[in-house]
Amino acid sequence: MLNKTVKQLSIATATVGLATLGVTFGNTQTANAAAIRSGFNSNTLPRNDDGSTSLVSMGFDINFGSFISDQLYINNNGNVTFDQNLFTFTPFNLTNTTRQIIAPFFADVDTRGPGDPVTYGTDIVDGRDAFGVNWINVAHYFQSVPLNSFQLVLIDRSDTGVGNFDFEFNYNEILWESGEASGGNSQGLGGESARVGFSNGTGDPGTFFELPGSGVNGAFIDGGSSALVSNSLNSNVLGRYKFSVRDGKVVTSVPEPASILVLLALSALGTTFLKRKQNEKV
């Protein structure tokens, strides 16, 4: 049985709070390159539903504007947070939250079945220290299939300034978008769809972002209008979305005109949507 509180929210997609980012569709991307990086698997979050780690060290400091930290919480439901654990399983709008969060795929992940648990750890990317979290072959609540595979990688860029860092959202396969407690069906489709983005919790301009397609049914699924595996951002590898943070601010890129048109079209898909926010499962 599922308990839920219903309230009205509006979807803010594409460019809210951040200069427009150029999501490139096709063109010169390396379509056959695997977006998910190897490694980052020295530690395991035990199989769970809606669980989280205690504070975990990244091995380097990051300056995200509202805070400087070398630690974070890894939450089973497709995100990391810096202020406290996040047990919420239905994704909320990342453009108006006070939470300090980076979310490669905020949705109701359930690792109690035959898929794989969440793994994490340190490694090296292009000669730089890095910390990554793997959600590889993870299912949605309350099912064991289909499975999604995605990853978050934070890369130390203190070579450019104290606390500077890059972070990547990497995707190899996205077959579901929601859990059954979030209104999805047994295949993980429909309901309260996944959200992708970040916020440092202040609400100040330039400190939050949601990828176009967040909260839109079917958008992020393989073959969807904003399929995560078929597009990229600041990378020539399909399925990789890269952000750079310098002096606590996210550095944006200027999109090509065609990308602007795509962003505007995607934004129009989600102007208003009935959203539900859950607090517990029974």
CSV table of N, CA and C in Angstrom, one decimal, residues 97-205:
chain,number,residue,atom,x,y,z
A,97,THR,N,14.6,24.1,-4.8
A,97,THR,CA,14.9,23.4,-3.6
A,97,THR,C,16.0,24.1,-2.8
A,98,THR,N,15.9,23.9,-1.5
A,98,THR,CA,17.0,24.4,-0.6
A,98,THR,C,18.0,23.3,-0.3
A,99,ARG,N,17.9,22.1,-0.9
A,99,ARG,CA,18.8,21.1,-0.7
A,99,ARG,C,20.1,21.3,-1.6
A,100,GLN,N,21.2,20.8,-1.0
A,100,GLN,CA,22.5,20.9,-1.8
A,100,GLN,C,22.6,19.5,-2.4
A,101,ILE,N,22.4,19.5,-3.7
A,101,ILE,CA,22.2,18.2,-4.4
A,101,ILE,C,22.8,18.2,-5.8
A,102,ILE,N,23.4,17.0,-6.2
A,102,ILE,CA,23.8,16.8,-7.6
A,102,ILE,C,23.1,15.5,-7.9
A,103,ALA,N,22.3,15.5,-9.0
A,103,ALA,CA,21.4,14.3,-9.3
A,103,ALA,C,21.6,13.9,-10.7
A,104,PRO,N,22.3,12.8,-11.0
A,104,PRO,CA,22.4,12.3,-12.4
A,104,PRO,C,21.1,11.6,-12.8
A,105,PHE,N,20.3,11.1,-11.9
A,105,PHE,CA,19.0,10.5,-12.2
A,105,PHE,C,18.2,10.3,-10.9
A,106,PHE,N,17.5,11.4,-10.5
A,106,PHE,CA,16.8,11.4,-9.3
A,106,PHE,C,15.4,10.7,-9.5
A,107,ALA,N,15.3,9.4,-9.0
A,107,ALA,CA,14.1,8.6,-9.2
A,107,ALA,C,14.2,7.5,-8.2
A,108,ASP,N,13.2,6.7,-8.1
A,108,ASP,CA,13.0,5.7,-7.1
A,108,ASP,C,13.8,4.4,-7.4
A,109,VAL,N,15.1,4.3,-7.0
A,109,VAL,CA,15.9,3.2,-7.3
A,109,VAL,C,15.7,2.1,-6.2
A,110,ASP,N,15.6,0.9,-6.6
A,110,ASP,CA,15.5,-0.2,-5.6
A,110,ASP,C,16.5,-1.3,-6.0
A,111,THR,N,17.5,-1.5,-5.1
A,111,THR,CA,18.6,-2.4,-5.4
A,111,THR,C,18.5,-3.7,-4.6
A,112,ARG,N,17.3,-4.1,-4.2
A,112,ARG,CA,17.1,-5.3,-3.4
A,112,ARG,C,16.9,-6.5,-4.3
A,113,GLY,N,16.7,-6.3,-5.5
A,113,GLY,CA,16.5,-7.5,-6.5
A,113,GLY,C,17.8,-8.0,-7.1
A,114,PRO,N,17.6,-8.7,-8.2
A,114,PRO,CA,18.8,-9.4,-8.8
A,114,PRO,C,19.7,-8.4,-9.6
A,115,GLY,N,19.4,-7.1,-9.7
A,115,GLY,CA,20.4,-6.2,-10.3
A,115,GLY,C,21.6,-6.0,-9.4
A,116,ASP,N,22.3,-4.9,-9.6
A,116,ASP,CA,23.5,-4.6,-8.8
A,116,ASP,C,23.3,-3.5,-7.8
A,117,PRO,N,24.0,-3.5,-6.7
A,117,PRO,CA,24.0,-2.5,-5.7
A,117,PRO,C,24.8,-1.2,-6.2
A,118,VAL,N,24.6,-0.1,-5.6
A,118,VAL,CA,25.3,1.1,-5.9
A,118,VAL,C,26.8,0.9,-5.4
A,119,THR,N,27.7,1.3,-6.2
A,119,THR,CA,29.1,1.3,-5.8
A,119,THR,C,29.7,2.7,-5.9
A,120,TYR,N,30.8,2.9,-5.2
A,120,TYR,CA,31.4,4.2,-5.2
A,120,TYR,C,32.9,4.2,-4.8
A,121,GLY,N,33.7,5.2,-5.1
A,121,GLY,CA,35.1,5.2,-4.7
A,121,GLY,C,35.9,6.3,-5.4
A,122,THR,N,37.1,6.3,-5.2
A,122,THR,CA,38.1,7.2,-5.8
A,122,THR,C,38.8,6.6,-7.0
A,123,ASP,N,39.2,7.4,-7.9
A,123,ASP,CA,40.0,6.9,-9.0
A,123,ASP,C,40.7,8.1,-9.7
A,124,ILE,N,41.2,7.9,-10.9
A,124,ILE,CA,41.9,8.9,-11.6
A,124,ILE,C,41.3,9.1,-12.9
A,125,VAL,N,41.0,10.4,-13.3
A,125,VAL,CA,40.5,10.7,-14.6
A,125,VAL,C,41.4,11.7,-15.3
A,126,ASP,N,42.0,11.4,-16.4
A,126,ASP,CA,42.9,12.3,-17.1
A,126,ASP,C,44.0,12.8,-16.2
A,127,GLY,N,44.5,11.9,-15.3
A,127,GLY,CA,45.6,12.3,-14.4
A,127,GLY,C,45.2,13.1,-13.2
A,128,ARG,N,43.9,13.3,-13.0
A,128,ARG,CA,43.4,14.0,-11.9
A,128,ARG,C,42.6,13.2,-10.9
A,129,ASP,N,42.6,13.5,-9.6
A,129,ASP,CA,41.9,12.8,-8.6
A,129,ASP,C,40.4,12.9,-9.0
A,130,ALA,N,39.7,11.8,-8.7
A,130,ALA,CA,38.2,11.8,-9.0
A,130,ALA,C,37.5,10.9,-8.0
A,131,PHE,N,36.2,11.2,-7.9
A,131,PHE,CA,35.3,10.4,-7.0
A,131,PHE,C,34.1,10.1,-7.8
A,132,GLY,N,33.7,8.9,-7.8
A,132,GLY,CA,32.5,8.5,-8.7
A,132,GLY,C,31.6,7.6,-7.9
A,133,VAL,N,30.3,7.6,-8.4
A,133,VAL,CA,29.3,6.8,-7.9
A,133,VAL,C,28.6,6.1,-9.1
A,134,ASN,N,28.5,4.8,-9.0
A,134,ASN,CA,27.9,3.9,-10.0
A,134,ASN,C,26.5,3.4,-9.7
A,135,TRP,N,25.6,3.7,-10.5
A,135,TRP,CA,24.3,3.1,-10.4
A,135,TRP,C,24.2,2.2,-11.7
A,136,ILE,N,24.8,1.1,-11.6
A,136,ILE,CA,24.9,0.2,-12.8
A,136,ILE,C,23.9,-1.0,-12.6
A,137,ASN,N,23.1,-1.2,-13.6
A,137,ASN,CA,22.1,-2.3,-13.5
A,137,ASN,C,21.2,-2.2,-12.3
A,138,VAL,N,20.6,-1.0,-12.1
A,138,VAL,CA,19.7,-0.8,-11.0
A,138,VAL,C,18.2,-0.8,-11.4
A,139,ALA,N,17.4,-1.3,-10.6
A,139,ALA,CA,16.0,-1.4,-10.9
A,139,ALA,C,15.2,-0.3,-10.2
A,140,HIS,N,13.9,-0.2,-10.5
A,140,HIS,CA,13.0,0.7,-9.8
A,140,HIS,C,12.1,0.0,-8.8
A,141,TYR,N,11.6,0.7,-7.9
A,141,TYR,CA,10.7,0.2,-6.9
A,141,TYR,C,9.4,-0.1,-7.6
A,142,PHE,N,8.8,-1.2,-7.5
A,142,PHE,CA,9.1,-2.4,-6.6
A,142,PHE,C,9.3,-3.6,-7.6
A,143,GLN,N,10.2,-3.5,-8.5
A,143,GLN,CA,10.4,-4.4,-9.5
A,143,GLN,C,11.9,-4.8,-9.7
A,144,SER,N,12.2,-5.9,-10.4
A,144,SER,CA,13.6,-6.3,-10.6
A,144,SER,C,14.1,-6.0,-12.0
A,145,VAL,N,13.2,-5.7,-12.9
A,145,VAL,CA,13.5,-5.3,-14.3
A,145,VAL,C,12.5,-4.2,-14.7
A,146,PRO,N,12.8,-3.4,-15.7
A,146,PRO,CA,14.1,-3.3,-16.4
A,146,PRO,C,15.2,-2.6,-15.6
A,147,LEU,N,16.4,-2.5,-16.1
A,147,LEU,CA,17.5,-2.0,-15.4
A,147,LEU,C,18.1,-0.7,-16.1
A,148,ASN,N,18.5,0.2,-15.3
A,148,ASN,CA,19.2,1.4,-15.7
A,148,ASN,C,20.7,1.4,-15.4
A,149,SER,N,21.5,2.1,-16.1
A,149,SER,CA,22.9,2.2,-15.8
A,149,SER,C,23.4,3.6,-16.0
A,150,PHE,N,23.8,4.3,-14.9
A,150,PHE,CA,24.2,5.7,-15.0
A,150,PHE,C,25.3,5.9,-13.9
A,151,GLN,N,25.9,7.1,-14.0
A,151,GLN,CA,27.1,7.3,-13.1
A,151,GLN,C,27.3,8.8,-12.9
A,152,LEU,N,27.8,9.2,-11.7
A,152,LEU,CA,28.2,10.5,-11.4
A,152,LEU,C,29.7,10.5,-11.1
A,153,VAL,N,30.5,11.4,-11.8
A,153,VAL,CA,31.9,11.5,-11.5
A,153,VAL,C,32.2,12.9,-11.2
A,154,LEU,N,32.9,13.2,-10.0
A,154,LEU,CA,33.4,14.5,-9.7
A,154,LEU,C,34.9,14.5,-9.8
A,155,ILE,N,35.5,15.5,-10.5
A,155,ILE,CA,36.9,15.5,-10.8
A,155,ILE,C,37.5,16.7,-10.2
A,156,ASP,N,38.6,16.5,-9.5
A,156,ASP,CA,39.4,17.6,-8.8
A,156,ASP,C,40.0,18.5,-9.9
A,157,ARG,N,39.7,19.8,-9.9
A,157,ARG,CA,40.4,20.7,-10.8
A,157,ARG,C,41.1,21.8,-10.0
A,158,SER,N,41.7,21.4,-8.9
A,158,SER,CA,42.4,22.4,-8.1
A,158,SER,C,43.6,23.0,-8.8
A,159,ASP,N,43.9,22.4,-9.9
A,159,ASP,CA,45.0,22.9,-10.7
A,159,ASP,C,44.6,24.3,-11.3
A,160,THR,N,43.3,24.5,-11.4
A,160,THR,CA,42.9,25.8,-11.9
A,160,THR,C,42.4,26.8,-10.8
A,161,GLY,N,42.4,26.3,-9.6
A,161,GLY,CA,42.0,27.2,-8.4
A,161,GLY,C,41.5,26.3,-7.3
A,162,VAL,N,41.7,26.8,-6.1
A,162,VAL,CA,41.3,26.0,-4.9
A,162,VAL,C,39.7,25.7,-5.0
A,163,GLY,N,39.4,24.5,-4.8
A,163,GLY,CA,38.0,24.1,-4.8
A,163,GLY,C,37.3,23.9,-6.1
A,164,ASN,N,38.0,24.2,-7.2
A,164,ASN,CA,37.5,24.0,-8.5
A,164,ASN,C,37.3,22.6,-8.9
A,165,PHE,N,36.2,22.2,-9.6
A,165,PHE,CA,36.0,20.8,-10.0
A,165,PHE,C,35.1,20.8,-11.2
A,166,ASP,N,35.1,19.6,-11.8
A,166,ASP,CA,34.2,19.3,-12.9
A,166,ASP,C,33.3,18.1,-12.4
A,167,PHE,N,32.1,18.0,-12.9
A,167,PHE,CA,31.4,16.8,-12.7
A,167,PHE,C,30.7,16.3,-13.9
A,168,GLU,N,30.5,15.0,-14.0
A,168,GLU,CA,29.9,14.4,-15.2
A,168,GLU,C,28.7,13.6,-14.8
A,169,PHE,N,27.7,13.6,-15.6
A,169,PHE,CA,26.6,12.6,-15.6
A,169,PHE,C,26.8,11.7,-16.8
A,170,ASN,N,27.0,10.4,-16.6
A,170,ASN,CA,27.3,9.5,-17.6
A,170,ASN,C,26.2,8.4,-17.7
A,171,TYR,N,25.7,8.1,-18.9
A,171,TYR,CA,24.6,7.1,-19.1
A,171,TYR,C,24.9,6.1,-20.2
A,172,ASN,N,24.6,4.8,-19.9
A,172,ASN,CA,24.8,3.8,-20.8
A,172,ASN,C,23.4,3.2,-21.3
A,173,GLU,N,22.5,3.2,-20.3
A,173,GLU,CA,21.1,2.6,-20.7
A,173,GLU,C,20.1,3.1,-19.7
A,174,ILE,N,19.0,3.7,-20.2
A,174,ILE,CA,17.9,4.2,-19.4
A,174,ILE,C,16.6,3.6,-19.9
A,175,LEU,N,16.1,2.7,-19.2
A,175,LEU,CA,14.9,1.9,-19.6
A,175,LEU,C,13.7,2.2,-18.7
A,176,TRP,N,13.9,2.8,-17.6
A,176,TRP,CA,12.7,3.2,-16.7
A,176,TRP,C,12.9,4.6,-16.2
A,177,GLU,N,11.8,5.2,-15.7
A,177,GLU,CA,11.9,6.6,-15.3
A,177,GLU,C,11.2,6.9,-13.9
A,178,SER,N,10.6,5.9,-13.4
A,178,SER,CA,9.8,6.1,-12.1
A,178,SER,C,9.6,4.8,-11.4
A,179,GLY,N,9.3,4.9,-10.1
A,179,GLY,CA,9.0,3.7,-9.3
A,179,GLY,C,7.4,3.6,-9.2
A,180,GLU,N,7.0,2.5,-8.8
A,180,GLU,CA,5.5,2.3,-8.6
A,180,GLU,C,5.0,3.2,-7.5
A,181,ALA,N,5.7,3.5,-6.5
A,181,ALA,CA,5.3,4.4,-5.4
A,181,ALA,C,5.2,5.8,-5.9
A,182,SER,N,5.8,6.1,-7.0
A,182,SER,CA,5.8,7.4,-7.6
A,182,SER,C,4.8,7.5,-8.8
A,183,GLY,N,3.9,6.5,-8.9
A,183,GLY,CA,2.9,6.5,-10.0
A,183,GLY,C,3.3,5.8,-11.2
A,184,GLY,N,4.5,5.2,-11.3
A,184,GLY,CA,4.9,4.5,-12.5
A,184,GLY,C,4.2,3.1,-12.6
A,185,ASN,N,4.3,2.5,-13.8
A,185,ASN,CA,3.7,1.2,-13.9
A,185,ASN,C,4.8,0.2,-13.6
A,186,SER,N,4.5,-1.1,-13.8
A,186,SER,CA,5.4,-2.2,-13.5
A,186,SER,C,6.7,-2.1,-14.3
A,187,GLN,N,6.7,-1.4,-15.5
A,187,GLN,CA,7.8,-1.3,-16.3
A,187,GLN,C,8.6,0.0,-16.0
A,188,GLY,N,8.1,0.7,-15.0
A,188,GLY,CA,8.8,2.0,-14.6
A,188,GLY,C,8.6,3.1,-15.5
A,189,LEU,N,7.4,3.2,-16.1
A,189,LEU,CA,7.1,4.2,-17.1
A,189,LEU,C,5.9,5.0,-16.5
A,190,GLY,N,5.8,6.3,-16.8
A,190,GLY,CA,4.8,7.2,-16.4
A,190,GLY,C,5.0,7.7,-15.0
A,191,GLY,N,4.0,8.2,-14.4
A,191,GLY,CA,4.1,8.7,-13.0
A,191,GLY,C,5.0,9.9,-12.9
A,192,GLU,N,5.7,10.0,-11.8
A,192,GLU,CA,6.5,11.2,-11.5
A,192,GLU,C,7.9,10.8,-12.1
A,193,SER,N,8.2,11.3,-13.2
A,193,SER,CA,9.4,10.9,-14.0
A,193,SER,C,10.7,11.5,-13.3
A,194,ALA,N,11.8,10.9,-13.7
A,194,ALA,CA,13.1,11.3,-13.1
A,194,ALA,C,13.5,12.7,-13.4
A,195,ARG,N,14.3,13.3,-12.6
A,195,ARG,CA,14.9,14.6,-12.8
A,195,ARG,C,16.4,14.6,-12.7
A,196,VAL,N,17.0,15.3,-13.6
A,196,VAL,CA,18.5,15.4,-13.7
A,196,VAL,C,18.9,16.8,-13.6
A,197,GLY,N,19.9,17.1,-12.7
A,197,GLY,CA,20.4,18.4,-12.5
A,197,GLY,C,21.1,18.6,-11.2
A,198,PHE,N,21.1,19.8,-10.7
A,198,PHE,CA,21.8,20.1,-9.5
A,198,PHE,C,21.2,21.4,-8.8
A,199,SER,N,21.6,21.6,-7.6
A,199,SER,CA,21.3,22.9,-6.9
A,199,SER,C,22.3,23.0,-5.7
A,200,ASN,N,22.8,24.2,-5.4
A,200,ASN,CA,23.6,24.4,-4.2
A,200,ASN,C,22.7,24.8,-3.0
A,201,GLY,N,21.4,24.9,-3.3
A,201,GLY,CA,20.5,25.2,-2.2
A,201,GLY,C,20.2,26.6,-1.9
A,202,THR,N,20.9,27.6,-2.6
A,202,THR,CA,20.6,29.0,-2.3
A,202,THR,C,19.5,29.6,-3.1
A,203,GLY,N,19.2,29.0,-4.2
A,203,GLY,CA,18.2,29.6,-5.1
A,203,GLY,C,18.7,30.8,-5.9
A,204,ASP,N,20.0,31.2,-5.7
A,204,ASP,CA,20.5,32.3,-6.5
A,204,ASP,C,20.7,32.0,-7.9
A,205,PRO,N,20.6,33.0,-8.8
A,205,PRO,CA,20.8,32.7,-10.2
A,205,PRO,C,22.2,32.0,-10.5
